[in-house]
Amino acid sequence: MEQQDQHLLANDKKLNEKFLDDVFQILKKIILECKTGNGKVIDFKTPDELIKEIDLTLPLKGQSDEEIINFIKLVDKFSVKTSHSHFFNNLFGGSNEYSLAGDYFTSTINGSMYTYEMAPVFNFMENAIQQLFAERYLKWSTIDGVFCPGGSQSNFYGILAARQHKYPEFKRKGLRALPDLKLFTSELAHYSIEKGAIMLGFGLDSVVKIACDEEGRIIPEEFEKEIQKCIQEGSVPLMVNLTCGTTVFGVVDPINKCTEIAQKYNMWVHIDGCWGGHLVFLEEFRNKYNLISQADSFAWDAHKLFNVPQQCTAFFTRHVGLLHEANALGSDYLFMKDKKLYDATKYDSGDKTYQCARHIDVFKFWIYWKHFGTLGLEQIVADSLETTKYFAQLVKDHPNCELINEPEYVSVSFFYYPDSFLKRKELGEDKSEKFWEDLHTIPPVIKAKMVEQGTMMVAYQKQNQKSIQRKNFFRFIFTADKGKEEAQFALNEIHRLGKDL
Amino acid sequence: MEQQDQHLLANDKKLNEKFLDDVFQILKKIILECKTGNGKVIDFKTPDELIKEIDLTLPLKGQSDEEIINFIKLVDKFSVKTSHSHFFNNLFGGSNEYSLAGDYFTSTINGSMYTYEMAPVFNFMENAIQQLFAERYLKWSTIDGVFCPGGSQSNFYGILAARQHKYPEFKRKGLRALPDLKLFTSELAHYSIEKGAIMLGFGLDSVVKIACDEEGRIIPEEFEKEIQKCIQEGSVPLMVNLTCGTTVFGVVDPINKCTEIAQKYNMWVHIDGCWGGHLVFLEEFRNKYNLISQADSFAWDAHKLFNVPQQCTAFFTRHVGLLHEANALGSDYLFMKDKKLYDATKYDSGDKTYQCARHIDVFKFWIYWKHFGTLGLEQIVADSLETTKYFAQLVKDHPNCELINEPEYVSVSFFYYPDSFLKRKELGEDKSEKFWEDLHTIPPVIKAKMVEQGTMMVAYQKQNQKSIQRKNFFRFIFTADKGKEEAQFALNEIHRLGKDL
């Protein structure tokens, strides 16, 4: 009946196996190189240099497979190797075949989480992880939640849930119908609470930043003072965000004390465990911070300490049905109530989120989990803490280094003094502002040298705490793939690059 | 110096090549099966059946590679094949080696978009796509934007930008300091505008739904009436969302007329082109809807018509710097101003988003684009429209079908009358409510049969328009991989399953 279809894509019934095989070889090469620490962490080019080395324009006519493979290799060359064993820069890193396999699979089947019909297996997986967290790690008797694209969004869900819980009329009437609400968080918390305050319509003035002690943890007395001030001013303290693993120091707010205070004032307790939430895998931690069992919500990035590709983020809340209450619109076109075969509404997760299509983030983590098992994951967290403590000890033992605080998680912060600064210290110059201003300029120089040489990547930071005077120091991150060998290399490399400055 | 590291992961320096090869074989099988249309589209199990067929618990101890490979195969079996050539169900579908290769690569390097340092190449790519859109497709003289996780979030950015543009004081003071703002959108627009109204703090009462004509497009006169009503009531019309490709009918709102009206009242014009934004690749469309050149923002899901894995979504705005103004906090710990080597702030995209880490979504699309070229992509859109028109003609020619409206994009909606309903029509029964109530129950039955047999997937829908009486009809989606062969199969299959009902 029909003439041959001349369409560019509709006739494409063949698998371009050669091309895929070439791609698979590249993937293997990257994974292996990262695991062994061979090759550069970064092959840095300035913007001006980069556009001379790689063609970043889109062609009018399609290119050959060979051209595309060569291009992918070039992109690999100029991309940061976050899985390299000398990458200590960000709150994630490390490579793993199992989580990657899960991610490749997810891309290939190209599903979406919104309905049971579209993602039966994956909706069950999200539920199973929730249940395990409730029983084993958070000690909650009920749980609800959703995976979402990143830790910031998980914290947004915390704010959203708090608002809906206290003011169900909000959904229809909006913030203008509510009193002046305040969101409390540590002055050293992640900025997503502030971004959330903008996004969700509160505005930055709604964020109350609680003062921290020298170690970077909320001072409970300051928290209560701020609440009382808020109430005196006629505002309503809606929620507090407690951080489990701060962005820079990696410390945990005094969760128990702060939870008791928050409950006294009927506030929602959200725990931002995006970075340090992995600590709940350790019994000792759970015993110490046992009031996590009374938190209202908990945000967690599985992709951070573990070697799971981004993004794999969970939001958990004890309040079952609240997310649905907050977000559901019951759209006909997607969540049909007259579907045959099964009870759709019970397993469709789409309407409790503020997304529509939702990427399948759970599977890569599931495969990783299957490979190591629950006990394995718990050991991985313990191992990472051990490596971190080992590194902290190396720092303490090193004449050119000064540890800023004992690590509670897998972040290690320290000042590095080049030999010339050691001499100035001996002369007592470290009492002067000039000494610290000079030291402040050292980490950017060391960082630039390591980036130029491509040997390592690590971040430098500053913090408000008085004793460290807002001056730059190094912050090393020990994700699960890092061991003692990497720890030794890291400190030697800083010293090699910095000692003569 | 050191004893051997006993950690579970830190010593893992070998590549598990056998496991990866097995995974790659599975991926190839899935891609090929989907392209050829072999195998079932869905192997449906009810929740109770599913948990008997596949172990969806997390093991205490790690499992062997063999167990994991078998498990992945089982997950494949029970997952919907959205890339299957008989999948007409959702607004995406189809498989492509090139976009998949890009996605695999992105997972493997596990980067994040926030800074130039972390993602030099990919930040350039996002910029290049923006520039091409501005020059070739949107006809904008300036452009800014960001890729984000899904169409809903891109529409959120539209609301966020509108709010920031009109009320820069909002960022600090929040919505309570602003007048009562209204967001206008079509009654048939995607629900993300309502979800955005909740999320961003406006509340559902802030959404004004504009009445549509029988074809599903905004009636401009109704739009203006609603604006005037809003102003009379003392509220402020903040923005209008115009849909380019509605969720069900796939039609385009009268963009030119509505833009003129909106401008008269100083409103922000956001275009939700998440579904139908691909139409800007066609010159004829651009000429007809030339006032897209004056839109303030535009949302687009590259992953929809094209065969790019989810999610690949862009938000564009003509107002350069506005996103930064709306979201930036200038966090020290990530966006250091004292970095050496290059000017960081200029190329760091992180602070203009409300996310922190941001997945690299651009690369899969870039590789797809390189393979087809700009001209190829434009032809793909034209081809898809041609297939759609061909299918619409088949529907019109079929005695058991009634086309609801001429497709403007790649969605085809029609009523299907089983033979018994044709007879009842001959007897004039279609004047009675009973006839339509009975017909309403037919699509769910046909859908259940096709899902049980696994031969095809297509959605049924209803709409408010009077002439179709809110009764279920079929809506077929023709993504870029579908041709005439698939179109013929689709209609034959509906008839095979439904004619005797």
PDB file of N, CA and C in Angstrom, chain A residues 427-466:
ATOM      1  N   LEU A 427      58.714  34.099  64.580  1.00  0.00           N
ATOM      2  CA  LEU A 427      59.001  35.479  64.982  1.00  0.00           C
ATOM      3  C   LEU A 427      57.787  36.163  65.619  1.00  0.00           C
ATOM      4  N   GLY A 428      56.707  35.412  65.753  1.00  0.00           N
ATOM      5  CA  GLY A 428      55.523  35.968  66.416  1.00  0.00           C
ATOM      6  C   GLY A 428      54.647  36.829  65.531  1.00  0.00           C
ATOM      7  N   GLU A 429      54.924  36.785  64.210  1.00  0.00           N
ATOM      8  CA  GLU A 429      54.155  37.642  63.303  1.00  0.00           C
ATOM      9  C   GLU A 429      52.694  37.233  63.166  1.00  0.00           C
ATOM     10  N   ASP A 430      52.388  36.017  63.620  1.00  0.00           N
ATOM     11  CA  ASP A 430      50.997  35.571  63.453  1.00  0.00           C
ATOM     12  C   ASP A 430      50.053  36.293  64.414  1.00  0.00           C
ATOM     13  N   LYS A 431      50.551  37.177  65.191  1.00  0.00           N
ATOM     14  CA  LYS A 431      49.666  38.035  65.997  1.00  0.00           C
ATOM     15  C   LYS A 431      49.140  39.194  65.132  1.00  0.00           C
ATOM     16  N   SER A 432      49.811  39.439  64.006  1.00  0.00           N
ATOM     17  CA  SER A 432      49.426  40.603  63.192  1.00  0.00           C
ATOM     18  C   SER A 432      48.423  40.210  62.107  1.00  0.00           C
ATOM     19  N   GLU A 433      47.593  41.181  61.774  1.00  0.00           N
ATOM     20  CA  GLU A 433      46.599  41.005  60.704  1.00  0.00           C
ATOM     21  C   GLU A 433      47.296  40.724  59.372  1.00  0.00           C
ATOM     22  N   LYS A 434      48.451  41.391  59.168  1.00  0.00           N
ATOM     23  CA  LYS A 434      49.190  41.251  57.918  1.00  0.00           C
ATOM     24  C   LYS A 434      49.538  39.777  57.635  1.00  0.00           C
ATOM     25  N   PHE A 435      49.961  39.050  58.664  1.00  0.00           N
ATOM     26  CA  PHE A 435      50.317  37.645  58.506  1.00  0.00           C
ATOM     27  C   PHE A 435      49.134  36.861  57.928  1.00  0.00           C
ATOM     28  N   TRP A 436      47.957  37.091  58.503  1.00  0.00           N
ATOM     29  CA  TRP A 436      46.776  36.328  58.068  1.00  0.00           C
ATOM     30  C   TRP A 436      46.315  36.761  56.692  1.00  0.00           C
ATOM     31  N   GLU A 437      46.465  38.043  56.406  1.00  0.00           N
ATOM     32  CA  GLU A 437      46.101  38.504  55.058  1.00  0.00           C
ATOM     33  C   GLU A 437      47.002  37.846  54.013  1.00  0.00           C
ATOM     34  N   ASP A 438      48.264  37.702  54.355  1.00  0.00           N
ATOM     35  CA  ASP A 438      49.197  37.047  53.435  1.00  0.00           C
ATOM     36  C   ASP A 438      48.867  35.555  53.302  1.00  0.00           C
ATOM     37  N   LEU A 439      48.590  34.927  54.445  1.00  0.00           N
ATOM     38  CA  LEU A 439      48.290  33.490  54.405  1.00  0.00           C
ATOM     39  C   LEU A 439      47.030  33.211  53.580  1.00  0.00           C
ATOM     40  N   HIS A 440      46.094  34.152  53.662  1.00  0.00           N
ATOM     41  CA  HIS A 440      44.827  34.064  52.931  1.00  0.00           C
ATOM     42  C   HIS A 440      45.053  33.887  51.425  1.00  0.00           C
ATOM     43  N   THR A 441      46.145  34.438  50.908  1.00  0.00           N
ATOM     44  CA  THR A 441      46.392  34.390  49.463  1.00  0.00           C
ATOM     45  C   THR A 441      47.071  33.088  49.029  1.00  0.00           C
ATOM     46  N   ILE A 442      47.519  32.295  50.018  1.00  0.00           N
ATOM     47  CA  ILE A 442      48.295  31.098  49.681  1.00  0.00           C
ATOM     48  C   ILE A 442      47.452  29.975  49.033  1.00  0.00           C
ATOM     49  N   PRO A 443      46.315  29.595  49.633  1.00  0.00           N
ATOM     50  CA  PRO A 443      45.543  28.494  49.019  1.00  0.00           C
ATOM     51  C   PRO A 443      45.167  28.728  47.554  1.00  0.00           C
ATOM     52  N   PRO A 444      44.735  29.945  47.174  1.00  0.00           N
ATOM     53  CA  PRO A 444      44.437  30.122  45.742  1.00  0.00           C
ATOM     54  C   PRO A 444      45.660  29.878  44.858  1.00  0.00           C
ATOM     55  N   VAL A 445      46.841  30.224  45.357  1.00  0.00           N
ATOM     56  CA  VAL A 445      48.054  30.013  44.545  1.00  0.00           C
ATOM     57  C   VAL A 445      48.361  28.522  44.439  1.00  0.00           C
ATOM     58  N   ILE A 446      48.264  27.818  45.561  1.00  0.00           N
ATOM     59  CA  ILE A 446      48.514  26.363  45.526  1.00  0.00           C
ATOM     60  C   ILE A 446      47.478  25.680  44.628  1.00  0.00           C
ATOM     61  N   LYS A 447      46.231  26.117  44.767  1.00  0.00           N
ATOM     62  CA  LYS A 447      45.167  25.532  43.940  1.00  0.00           C
ATOM     63  C   LYS A 447      45.451  25.772  42.455  1.00  0.00           C
ATOM     64  N   ALA A 448      45.850  26.972  42.110  1.00  0.00           N
ATOM     65  CA  ALA A 448      46.135  27.268  40.707  1.00  0.00           C
ATOM     66  C   ALA A 448      47.263  26.389  40.193  1.00  0.00           C
ATOM     67  N   LYS A 449      48.296  26.169  41.038  1.00  0.00           N
ATOM     68  CA  LYS A 449      49.414  25.321  40.606  1.00  0.00           C
ATOM     69  C   LYS A 449      48.951  23.882  40.379  1.00  0.00           C
ATOM     70  N   MET A 450      48.123  23.365  41.310  1.00  0.00           N
ATOM     71  CA  MET A 450      47.712  21.959  41.142  1.00  0.00           C
ATOM     72  C   MET A 450      46.778  21.807  39.941  1.00  0.00           C
ATOM     73  N   VAL A 451      45.974  22.828  39.689  1.00  0.00           N
ATOM     74  CA  VAL A 451      45.075  22.763  38.536  1.00  0.00           C
ATOM     75  C   VAL A 451      45.880  22.838  37.244  1.00  0.00           C
ATOM     76  N   GLU A 452      46.887  23.694  37.233  1.00  0.00           N
ATOM     77  CA  GLU A 452      47.726  23.800  36.032  1.00  0.00           C
ATOM     78  C   GLU A 452      48.474  22.495  35.755  1.00  0.00           C
ATOM     79  N   GLN A 453      48.928  21.863  36.847  1.00  0.00           N
ATOM     80  CA  GLN A 453      49.656  20.603  36.672  1.00  0.00           C
ATOM     81  C   GLN A 453      48.702  19.409  36.579  1.00  0.00           C
ATOM     82  N   GLY A 454      47.463  19.607  36.999  1.00  0.00           N
ATOM     83  CA  GLY A 454      46.451  18.550  36.885  1.00  0.00           C
ATOM     84  C   GLY A 454      46.638  17.401  37.853  1.00  0.00           C
ATOM     85  N   THR A 455      47.379  17.605  38.933  1.00  0.00           N
ATOM     86  CA  THR A 455      47.731  16.491  39.819  1.00  0.00           C
ATOM     87  C   THR A 455      46.696  16.201  40.896  1.00  0.00           C
ATOM     88  N   MET A 456      45.886  17.186  41.245  1.00  0.00           N
ATOM     89  CA  MET A 456      44.955  16.998  42.353  1.00  0.00           C
ATOM     90  C   MET A 456      43.924  18.112  42.274  1.00  0.00           C
ATOM     91  N   MET A 457      42.778  17.889  42.899  1.00  0.00           N
ATOM     92  CA  MET A 457      41.834  18.989  43.069  1.00  0.00           C
ATOM     93  C   MET A 457      41.303  18.981  44.494  1.00  0.00           C
ATOM     94  N   VAL A 458      41.350  20.153  45.104  1.00  0.00           N
ATOM     95  CA  VAL A 458      40.819  20.323  46.454  1.00  0.00           C
ATOM     96  C   VAL A 458      40.328  21.763  46.570  1.00  0.00           C
ATOM     97  N   ALA A 459      39.332  21.965  47.416  1.00  0.00           N
ATOM     98  CA  ALA A 459      38.765  23.303  47.566  1.00  0.00           C
ATOM     99  C   ALA A 459      39.437  24.045  48.704  1.00  0.00           C
ATOM    100  N   TYR A 460      39.472  25.358  48.586  1.00  0.00           N
ATOM    101  CA  TYR A 460      39.811  26.174  49.758  1.00  0.00           C
ATOM    102  C   TYR A 460      38.564  26.966  50.146  1.00  0.00           C
ATOM    103  N   GLN A 461      38.494  27.333  51.387  1.00  0.00           N
ATOM    104  CA  GLN A 461      37.284  27.906  51.953  1.00  0.00           C
ATOM    105  C   GLN A 461      37.640  28.973  52.944  1.00  0.00           C
ATOM    106  N   LYS A 462      36.630  29.714  53.368  1.00  0.00           N
ATOM    107  CA  LYS A 462      36.786  30.537  54.577  1.00  0.00           C
ATOM    108  C   LYS A 462      35.483  30.433  55.364  1.00  0.00           C
ATOM    109  N   GLN A 463      35.530  30.818  56.622  1.00  0.00           N
ATOM    110  CA  GLN A 463      34.342  30.753  57.465  1.00  0.00           C
ATOM    111  C   GLN A 463      34.354  31.953  58.377  1.00  0.00           C
ATOM    112  N   ASN A 464      33.210  32.251  58.962  1.00  0.00           N
ATOM    113  CA  ASN A 464      33.084  33.442  59.797  1.00  0.00           C
ATOM    114  C   ASN A 464      33.685  33.304  61.189  1.00  0.00           C
ATOM    115  N   GLN A 465      33.945  32.074  61.616  1.00  0.00           N
ATOM    116  CA  GLN A 465      34.377  31.886  63.007  1.00  0.00           C
ATOM    117  C   GLN A 465      35.579  32.776  63.321  1.00  0.00           C
ATOM    118  N   LYS A 466      35.542  33.369  64.509  1.00  0.00           N
ATOM    119  CA  LYS A 466      36.488  34.401  64.876  1.00  0.00           C
ATOM    120  C   LYS A 466      37.942  33.882  64.855  1.00  0.00           C
TER     121      LYS A 466
END
